[in-house]
Short mmCIF file of C-alpha atoms in Angstrom, two decimals:
data_model
loop_
_atom_site.label_atom_id
_atom_site.label_comp_id
_atom_site.label_asym_id
_atom_site.label_seq_id
_atom_site.Cartn_x
_atom_site.Cartn_y
_atom_site.Cartn_z
CA MET A 1 0.00 0.00 0.00
CA PRO A 2 1.40 3.48 -0.84
CA ASP A 3 2.53 5.55 2.09
CA TYR A 4 -0.06 8.27 2.61
CA ALA A 5 1.27 10.14 5.60
CA GLN A 6 -1.53 12.10 7.20
CA PRO A 7 -1.72 13.86 10.54
CA GLU A 8 -3.81 12.01 13.08
CA PRO A 9 -6.82 13.83 14.53
CA ARG A 10 -5.81 16.68 16.80
CA ARG A 11 -6.02 15.77 20.47
CA GLU A 12 -5.24 17.68 23.58
CA ALA A 13 -2.16 16.34 25.30
CA GLY A 14 -4.19 16.06 28.48
CA SER A 15 -6.61 13.69 26.79
CA TYR A 16 -3.88 11.18 26.06
CA ALA A 17 -2.45 11.64 29.55
CA ARG A 18 -5.84 10.80 31.05
CA ILE A 19 -6.15 7.70 28.85
CA ARG A 20 -2.69 6.54 29.91
CA ALA A 21 -3.49 7.23 33.55
CA ALA A 22 -6.64 5.12 33.28
CA LEU A 23 -4.67 2.27 31.69
CA ASP A 24 -2.04 2.53 34.43
CA ALA A 25 -4.76 2.41 37.09
CA ARG A 26 -6.29 -0.78 35.75
CA LEU A 27 -6.05 -3.74 38.11
CA PRO A 28 -5.05 -7.04 36.43
CA GLY A 29 -8.01 -9.39 36.05
CA HIS A 30 -10.53 -6.62 36.78
CA SER A 31 -13.01 -4.63 34.75
CA LEU A 32 -11.78 -1.31 33.38
CA PRO A 33 -11.65 2.06 35.13
CA GLN A 34 -14.89 4.00 34.86
CA SER A 35 -13.64 6.69 32.45
CA LEU A 36 -12.86 4.11 29.77
CA TYR A 37 -16.54 3.08 29.74
CA GLN A 38 -18.14 6.52 29.74
CA ASP A 39 -15.94 9.41 28.61
CA GLU A 40 -16.31 10.86 25.12
CA GLU A 41 -12.55 11.40 24.91
CA ALA A 42 -12.05 7.68 25.54
CA PHE A 43 -14.58 6.92 22.81
CA ALA A 44 -12.73 9.20 20.35
CA PHE A 45 -9.45 7.57 21.36
CA ASP A 46 -10.88 4.08 20.78
CA GLN A 47 -11.98 4.97 17.27
CA VAL A 48 -8.46 6.03 16.31
CA ALA A 49 -6.26 3.79 18.44
CA ILE A 50 -8.32 0.57 18.27
CA PHE A 51 -10.78 0.44 15.38
CA ARG A 52 -8.67 2.18 12.75
CA ARG A 53 -5.69 -0.07 13.47
CA ALA A 54 -7.45 -3.46 13.67
CA TRP A 55 -8.78 -5.91 11.12
CA ILE A 56 -12.55 -5.50 11.03
CA LEU A 57 -14.88 -8.21 9.71
CA ILE A 58 -17.30 -6.28 7.47
CA GLY A 59 -19.20 -9.23 6.02
CA PHE A 60 -19.02 -11.82 3.27
CA GLU A 61 -17.91 -12.06 -0.36
CA ILE A 62 -21.46 -12.96 -1.41
CA GLU A 63 -22.43 -9.38 -0.53
CA PHE A 64 -20.30 -8.28 -3.52
CA PRO A 65 -21.79 -10.58 -6.19
CA ALA A 66 -20.72 -8.74 -9.37
CA THR A 67 -18.25 -6.27 -10.83
CA GLY A 68 -19.01 -2.88 -9.30
CA SER A 69 -20.86 -4.27 -6.25
CA TYR A 70 -19.93 -2.06 -3.32
CA GLN A 71 -20.54 -1.34 0.35
CA SER A 72 -20.10 2.11 1.85
CA LEU A 73 -19.67 2.01 5.61
CA ASN A 74 -17.90 3.58 8.57
CA VAL A 75 -14.97 1.99 10.40
CA GLY A 76 -13.69 3.80 13.44
CA GLY A 77 -15.74 6.82 12.39
CA ALA A 78 -14.02 6.91 8.99
CA PRO A 79 -16.12 6.45 5.83
CA ILE A 80 -14.80 3.79 3.45
CA ILE A 81 -15.92 1.97 0.29
CA VAL A 82 -15.28 -1.67 -0.52
CA ILE A 83 -15.96 -2.56 -4.16
CA ARG A 84 -15.38 -5.47 -6.53
CA ASP A 85 -13.17 -4.42 -9.44
CA ARG A 86 -13.19 -5.69 -13.04
CA THR A 87 -10.73 -8.48 -12.23
CA GLY A 88 -12.96 -9.79 -9.45
CA VAL A 89 -10.75 -8.48 -6.65
CA LEU A 90 -12.28 -6.65 -3.68
CA ARG A 91 -10.67 -3.26 -3.18
CA GLY A 92 -11.09 -0.75 -0.35
CA PHE A 93 -10.83 3.03 -0.46
CA HIS A 94 -11.37 5.97 1.80
CA ASN A 95 -14.76 7.37 0.86
CA THR A 96 -13.50 10.88 0.12
CA CYS A 97 -12.92 12.55 -3.24
CA ARG A 98 -9.31 13.57 -3.96
CA HIS A 99 -10.60 16.95 -5.16
CA ARG A 100 -11.99 18.73 -2.11
CA GLY A 101 -12.89 15.76 0.02
CA ALA A 102 -16.59 15.29 -0.66
CA GLU A 103 -18.10 11.93 0.25
CA LEU A 104 -18.34 9.77 -2.87
CA CYS A 105 -21.05 7.30 -1.81
CA PRO A 106 -23.68 7.57 0.91
CA GLU A 107 -23.63 4.78 3.48
CA GLY A 108 -25.21 1.61 2.11
CA SER A 109 -24.65 -0.87 -0.70
CA GLY A 110 -25.17 -0.94 -4.44
CA LYS A 111 -23.54 -1.46 -7.81
CA SER A 112 -21.74 1.04 -10.01
CA ALA A 113 -19.49 0.90 -13.09
CA ARG A 114 -17.40 3.76 -11.66
CA LEU A 115 -17.26 6.05 -8.66
CA VAL A 116 -18.43 9.59 -9.47
CA CYS A 117 -18.19 12.40 -6.96
CA PRO A 118 -21.65 14.04 -6.79
CA TYR A 119 -20.03 17.45 -6.15
CA HIS A 120 -17.83 18.20 -9.21
CA GLN A 121 -18.08 14.84 -11.01
CA TRP A 122 -14.51 13.74 -10.54
CA THR A 123 -14.70 10.13 -11.70
CA TYR A 124 -12.73 7.06 -10.61
CA ASP A 125 -12.59 3.58 -12.12
CA LEU A 126 -13.06 0.48 -9.96
CA SER A 127 -9.33 0.33 -9.22
CA GLY A 128 -9.51 3.81 -7.68
CA LYS A 129 -7.75 5.51 -10.58
CA LEU A 130 -8.94 9.03 -11.44
CA ILE A 131 -10.25 8.92 -15.02
CA PHE A 132 -12.02 12.27 -15.29
CA ALA A 133 -11.57 15.71 -13.72
CA GLY A 134 -12.91 18.56 -15.78
CA ARG A 135 -11.24 21.97 -16.32
CA MET A 136 -8.12 21.23 -14.26
CA GLY A 137 -5.48 22.61 -16.61
CA ASP A 138 -2.57 21.09 -18.51
CA ASP A 139 -0.31 20.77 -15.47
CA PHE A 140 -2.81 18.63 -13.55
CA ASP A 141 -1.66 15.04 -12.98
CA PRO A 142 -4.59 12.61 -12.61
CA ALA A 143 -2.22 9.80 -11.64
CA ALA A 144 -1.36 11.68 -8.46
CA HIS A 145 -5.00 11.82 -7.38
CA SER A 146 -6.19 8.22 -7.18
CA LEU A 147 -8.41 7.23 -4.27
CA ARG A 148 -6.54 6.41 -1.08
CA PRO A 149 -6.64 2.64 -0.52
CA VAL A 150 -7.41 0.69 2.63
CA HIS A 151 -6.35 -2.91 3.22
CA VAL A 152 -8.83 -5.63 2.26
CA GLU A 153 -8.43 -9.37 2.87
CA THR A 154 -10.72 -12.33 2.26
CA VAL A 155 -10.73 -15.80 3.81
CA ALA A 156 -13.11 -18.59 2.83
CA GLY A 157 -15.83 -16.15 1.82
CA THR A 158 -15.38 -13.65 4.68
CA VAL A 159 -14.21 -10.02 4.16
CA TYR A 160 -11.99 -7.87 6.38
CA VAL A 161 -10.67 -4.31 6.19
CA CYS A 162 -7.96 -2.43 8.05
CA LEU A 163 -7.37 1.34 7.88
CA ALA A 164 -3.86 1.33 9.35
CA ASP A 165 -0.94 2.19 7.08
CA THR A 166 0.69 -1.02 8.30
CA ALA A 167 -1.95 -3.61 9.14
CA PRO A 168 -1.48 -6.40 11.69
CA ASP A 169 -0.12 -9.59 10.12
CA PHE A 170 -3.10 -11.34 8.54
CA GLU A 171 -1.39 -14.52 7.34
CA PRO A 172 -1.44 -16.49 10.63
CA TYR A 173 -5.21 -15.89 10.83
CA ARG A 174 -5.69 -16.97 7.22
CA ALA A 175 -3.58 -20.11 7.73
CA ALA A 176 -5.35 -21.18 10.91
CA VAL A 177 -8.97 -20.13 10.40
CA GLY A 178 -9.24 -20.59 6.63
CA PRO A 179 -9.22 -24.42 6.77
CA MET A 180 -11.77 -24.33 9.60
CA LEU A 181 -14.13 -22.06 7.63
CA GLU A 182 -13.81 -23.68 4.19
CA PRO A 183 -16.16 -26.63 4.93
CA HIS A 184 -18.95 -24.14 5.70
CA ASP A 185 -18.98 -23.07 2.04
CA LEU A 186 -19.72 -19.41 2.73
CA LYS A 187 -19.01 -18.54 -0.90
CA ASN A 188 -22.21 -20.40 -1.73
CA ALA A 189 -24.37 -18.80 0.93
CA LYS A 190 -26.88 -15.97 0.92
CA ILE A 191 -27.97 -13.47 3.55
CA ALA A 192 -31.30 -14.78 4.80
CA PHE A 193 -31.75 -11.92 7.25
CA GLN A 194 -29.91 -8.89 8.63
CA ASN A 195 -30.86 -6.51 11.41
CA THR A 196 -29.41 -3.83 13.63
CA LEU A 197 -29.95 -3.24 17.33
CA MET A 198 -29.08 -0.02 19.15
CA GLU A 199 -27.77 -0.49 22.66
CA LYS A 200 -27.34 2.36 25.14
CA ALA A 201 -24.02 1.04 26.38
CA ASN A 202 -20.34 1.54 25.66
CA TRP A 203 -18.97 -0.81 23.00
CA LYS A 204 -16.53 -2.40 25.46
CA LEU A 205 -19.38 -3.41 27.75
CA VAL A 206 -21.17 -4.90 24.74
CA MET A 207 -18.09 -6.92 23.82
CA GLU A 208 -17.36 -8.00 27.38
CA ASN A 209 -20.91 -9.33 27.58
CA GLY A 210 -20.39 -11.18 24.30
CA ARG A 211 -17.18 -12.79 25.54
CA GLU A 212 -18.71 -14.71 28.45
CA CYS A 213 -21.57 -17.00 29.33
CA TYR A 214 -21.32 -16.44 33.09
CA HIS A 215 -24.73 -14.79 32.82
CA CYS A 216 -26.28 -17.38 30.52
CA ALA A 217 -27.77 -19.73 33.10
CA GLY A 218 -29.75 -16.90 34.65
CA ARG A 219 -30.53 -14.75 31.64
CA HIS A 220 -30.49 -16.92 28.51
CA PRO A 221 -32.71 -19.96 29.18
CA GLU A 222 -33.38 -20.31 25.44
CA LEU A 223 -29.69 -20.28 24.49
CA ALA A 224 -28.93 -22.77 27.26
CA VAL A 225 -30.98 -25.42 25.43
CA THR A 226 -28.24 -25.84 22.82
CA PHE A 227 -25.20 -23.84 23.96
CA PRO A 228 -22.73 -25.35 26.49
CA ILE A 229 -23.10 -22.47 28.94
CA TYR A 230 -20.64 -23.94 31.42
CA ALA A 231 -17.81 -24.31 28.90
CA LYS A 232 -14.40 -23.08 30.03
CA GLY A 233 -12.02 -20.79 28.17
CA ASN A 234 -11.91 -21.42 24.44
CA PHE A 235 -14.20 -24.47 24.74
CA GLU A 236 -11.60 -26.83 26.15
CA THR A 237 -12.56 -30.51 26.31
CA VAL A 238 -13.71 -31.50 29.81
CA SER A 239 -16.36 -34.21 29.31
CA ASP A 240 -16.87 -37.53 27.51
CA HIS A 241 -19.44 -35.83 25.26
CA GLU A 242 -16.81 -33.31 24.16
CA ALA A 243 -14.12 -35.97 23.77
CA ASN A 244 -16.42 -38.06 21.60
CA PHE A 245 -17.22 -34.97 19.54
CA GLU A 246 -13.52 -34.31 18.92
CA ARG A 247 -12.98 -37.88 17.73
CA ARG A 248 -15.98 -37.69 15.42
CA MET A 249 -14.87 -34.34 13.92
CA THR A 250 -11.41 -35.79 13.31
CA GLU A 251 -12.98 -38.75 11.46
CA LEU A 252 -15.02 -36.28 9.37
CA GLY A 253 -11.92 -34.25 8.52
CA LEU A 254 -13.28 -31.10 10.15
CA PRO A 255 -10.48 -29.26 11.94
CA GLY A 256 -11.59 -27.88 15.26
CA ILE A 257 -8.70 -27.68 17.69
CA PRO A 258 -8.83 -24.22 19.33
CA GLN A 259 -6.60 -21.70 17.60
CA GLU A 260 -5.87 -18.19 18.74
CA ALA A 261 -3.56 -15.19 18.62
CA ALA A 262 -3.73 -11.75 20.15
CA TRP A 263 -6.61 -10.44 17.99
CA TRP A 264 -8.49 -13.58 17.00
CA GLN A 265 -9.60 -17.01 18.17
CA ALA A 266 -11.46 -19.96 16.65
CA ALA A 267 -12.71 -23.33 17.88
CA ARG A 268 -15.25 -25.94 16.92
CA PHE A 269 -17.21 -27.19 19.92
CA PRO A 270 -20.11 -29.57 20.48
CA LEU A 271 -23.57 -28.29 21.17
CA ASN A 272 -25.48 -29.84 24.05
CA GLU A 273 -26.30 -33.52 23.65
CA GLY A 274 -29.18 -34.01 21.22
CA ALA A 275 -28.81 -30.55 19.62
CA VAL A 276 -27.69 -30.25 15.99
CA SER A 277 -28.17 -26.50 15.50
CA MET A 278 -28.47 -23.26 17.43
CA THR A 279 -32.24 -22.90 17.35
CA MET A 280 -34.82 -22.68 20.11
CA ASP A 281 -35.22 -26.46 20.33
CA GLY A 282 -31.84 -27.58 18.93
CA THR A 283 -33.26 -29.05 15.73
CA ARG A 284 -32.17 -27.85 12.31
CA GLY A 285 -33.14 -24.35 11.29
CA VAL A 286 -32.51 -25.06 7.60
CA SER A 287 -33.05 -28.36 5.80
CA LYS A 288 -30.70 -27.36 2.94
CA LEU A 289 -27.35 -27.81 4.68
CA MET A 290 -24.18 -25.75 4.36
CA VAL A 291 -22.08 -28.73 5.47
CA GLN A 292 -23.00 -32.26 4.39
CA ALA A 293 -20.37 -34.00 6.55
CA GLY A 294 -21.90 -35.79 9.51
CA GLU A 295 -25.33 -34.92 8.10
CA GLY A 296 -24.72 -31.42 9.43
CA ASP A 297 -24.33 -32.55 13.04
CA ILE A 298 -20.98 -30.83 13.52
CA GLY A 299 -21.44 -28.60 16.54
CA SER A 300 -20.60 -24.94 16.10
CA LEU A 301 -17.49 -23.30 14.70
CA ARG A 302 -17.03 -20.10 16.68
CA TRP A 303 -14.60 -17.53 15.37
CA ALA A 304 -14.07 -14.16 16.99
CA ILE A 305 -12.19 -11.02 16.03
CA GLU A 306 -10.95 -8.39 18.45
CA PRO A 307 -12.19 -5.78 18.91
CA HIS A 308 -15.71 -6.20 17.59
CA SER A 309 -17.23 -9.52 16.48
CA PHE A 310 -18.00 -13.20 16.88
CA CYS A 311 -19.64 -15.71 14.57
CA HIS A 312 -21.15 -19.17 14.93
CA SER A 313 -21.34 -21.60 12.02
CA THR A 314 -23.39 -24.77 12.45
CA GLY A 315 -24.10 -27.34 9.76
CA ASP A 316 -27.13 -25.43 8.51
CA PHE A 317 -26.41 -21.70 8.93
CA THR A 318 -23.97 -19.04 10.09
CA PHE A 319 -24.70 -16.17 12.45
CA MET A 320 -22.51 -13.04 12.56
CA PHE A 321 -22.47 -10.54 15.44
CA SER A 322 -20.65 -7.24 14.94
CA CYS A 323 -20.60 -4.18 17.17
CA VAL A 324 -20.12 -0.63 15.86
CA PRO A 325 -19.36 2.11 18.43
CA ILE A 326 -21.67 5.11 17.94
CA SER A 327 -20.80 7.21 20.99
CA ALA A 328 -19.43 6.70 24.48
CA HIS A 329 -22.83 5.43 25.57
CA GLU A 330 -24.28 3.92 22.42
CA THR A 331 -23.37 0.90 20.27
CA MET A 332 -24.96 -0.54 17.15
CA VAL A 333 -25.06 -4.33 16.90
CA ILE A 334 -25.34 -5.83 13.42
CA GLY A 335 -26.64 -9.37 13.06
CA LYS A 336 -26.48 -11.43 9.86
CA TRP A 337 -27.89 -14.91 9.21
CA LEU A 338 -26.46 -16.86 6.25
CA VAL A 339 -27.97 -19.99 4.71
CA HIS A 340 -27.21 -22.01 1.59
CA LYS A 341 -27.82 -19.94 -1.56
CA ASP A 342 -30.34 -22.50 -2.83
CA ALA A 343 -32.32 -22.69 0.42
CA VAL A 344 -35.83 -21.40 -0.14
CA GLU A 345 -37.67 -19.49 2.57
CA GLY A 346 -40.91 -21.22 3.44
CA VAL A 347 -39.64 -24.50 1.97
CA ASP A 348 -36.18 -25.14 3.45
CA TYR A 349 -36.47 -22.79 6.39
CA ASP A 350 -38.93 -20.72 8.37
CA LEU A 351 -37.32 -17.28 8.77
CA GLU A 352 -38.89 -16.46 12.12
CA ARG A 353 -37.78 -19.78 13.55
CA LEU A 354 -34.29 -19.42 12.04
CA ILE A 355 -33.59 -16.05 13.66
CA GLU A 356 -35.58 -16.47 16.90
CA LEU A 357 -32.80 -17.77 19.14
CA TRP A 358 -30.16 -15.17 18.30
CA ASN A 359 -32.73 -12.38 18.18
CA THR A 360 -33.99 -13.35 21.62
CA THR A 361 -30.44 -13.65 22.95
CA ASN A 362 -29.39 -10.29 21.48
CA MET A 363 -32.39 -8.51 22.98
CA GLN A 364 -31.65 -10.04 26.37
CA ASP A 365 -27.99 -9.01 26.03
CA ARG A 366 -29.00 -5.47 25.09
CA ASP A 367 -30.91 -5.20 28.37
CA LEU A 368 -27.93 -6.58 30.30
CA CYS A 369 -25.45 -4.20 28.65
CA GLU A 370 -27.68 -1.20 29.37
CA LEU A 371 -28.07 -2.43 32.95
CA ASN A 372 -24.28 -2.68 33.17
CA GLN A 373 -23.78 0.83 31.74
CA ARG A 374 -26.20 2.40 34.22
CA GLY A 375 -24.32 0.79 37.09
CA VAL A 376 -20.91 1.73 35.71
CA ASN A 377 -22.08 5.36 35.53
CA SER A 378 -22.65 5.36 39.30
CA PRO A 379 -20.22 7.33 41.49
CA GLY A 380 -20.06 4.12 43.50
CA TYR A 381 -18.60 2.07 40.65
CA LEU A 382 -15.25 0.40 41.22
CA PRO A 383 -13.65 -2.15 38.85
CA GLY A 384 -14.50 -5.69 39.96
CA PRO A 385 -12.69 -9.02 39.49
CA TYR A 386 -13.42 -11.36 36.59
CA SER A 387 -14.15 -15.03 37.26
CA GLN A 388 -11.05 -16.94 36.18
CA VAL A 389 -13.24 -19.91 35.29
CA ALA A 390 -16.14 -18.23 33.50
CA GLU A 391 -14.76 -14.91 32.25
CA SER A 392 -11.34 -15.75 30.85
CA LEU A 393 -12.36 -14.52 27.40
CA VAL A 394 -13.52 -11.23 28.91
CA ALA A 395 -10.11 -10.81 30.54
CA ARG A 396 -8.55 -11.69 27.20
CA PHE A 397 -10.61 -8.96 25.48
CA THR A 398 -9.79 -6.24 28.01
CA ASN A 399 -6.12 -7.26 27.96
CA TYR A 400 -6.18 -6.90 24.18
CA TYR A 401 -7.80 -3.49 24.53
CA CYS A 402 -5.32 -2.21 27.11
CA ASN A 403 -2.29 -3.60 25.29
CA THR A 404 -3.38 -2.15 21.94
CA ALA A 405 -4.18 1.23 23.50
CA ARG A 406 -0.84 1.35 25.25
CA GLU A 407 1.01 0.41 22.05
CA TYR A 408 -0.67 3.31 20.29
CA LEU A 409 0.26 5.76 23.04
CA ASP A 410 3.85 4.51 23.17
CA GLU A 411 4.17 4.78 19.41
CA ARG A 412 2.76 8.29 19.45
CA ASP A 413 5.04 9.37 22.31
CA GLY A 414 8.02 7.91 20.45
CA LYS A 415 7.20 9.92 17.34
CA ALA A 416 6.75 13.06 19.44
CA ALA A 417 10.15 12.53 21.10
CA VAL A 418 11.84 12.10 17.71
CA ALA A 419 10.17 15.26 16.40
CA ALA A 420 11.19 17.23 19.50
CA SER A 421 14.77 15.99 19.20
CA ALA A 422 14.91 17.00 15.54
CA PHE A 423 13.48 20.43 16.34
CA ALA A 424 16.02 20.98 19.15
CA ALA A 425 18.87 20.00 16.83
#
């Protein structure tokens, strides 16, 4: 990717000092200091330091079915476009015209043969190259005004973007998770349903809630029918049922041994005995299977990306959960349900039945996150300890957050020191 040096958003030095002080005050194995859950300056910091430097799962290749298919969306508060070019490759660009910065595409999806700025009609081809700019004079160089790219990667039908100049290494994720995802045939899926849910809670509280099932026995009776709510860590094997499942998956050639690195994790785990899918009663939600092996009785492949998502793929469908920070106290949750492209609603699946479990669970989680936020806002709030047995993935998430935030601050301070030294010289 070309080096497009650009000043980061202007921040008061005190803002960064307060973020660092909050990180320094954090107790190991405890929830975060209050300011990191409620201050607008922490929210603005998170957008820049976390979301614009991470790989973000934006969806699936099937959402870009043809040349010119695009999605316009915000990542870390920055508008971007992802579009399929004429060679079939997905490309990402900052959604800002190289003329005077107007937004090229409103948020949403569509199809276009080229990208035309609605302001002065500067026009770009699908590779981001400027192909028309009227009345600019003989000395104007179109080649110097292509759209600024963002990183895009795909794995087994899933699509990721990263806005950092230098993105985190993607290859270990591809090597480990790609073979686990391939059997689910996501390139031959379709979106059966998509919805959004607004939650009046900080995004970190939403993600902490999504990283544990400590609360499931009391608050998710429907999910508990199929989901192993007492599982430990990254679904380690602790019972004969789980051991038998591992042996059966090995015989079917479905890799499932837990894999993880700092910003991702993946594991295939068995559902509760007798359950073959994540539906209200554990029976199949879709008769047209995504995975034929084992007649679709293959547990769930869970893969999760820090900082914002998790997905579950059973033999019959895939569910994606993604959180988008809106403000310090508001988060948008996007849910997508994918089924086989040839599955017919009303014949192979009943849509209401397909989405009922995760819809019910998400609504219950929304209430819990808002409950959590109201309590965190109290002057009586103090960070509390995580359960080492039931909340290890929450601790993993907050450790990721703190480590990534501190890396950003250290990097910024290092650049400032170099600049000051150069100025003094």
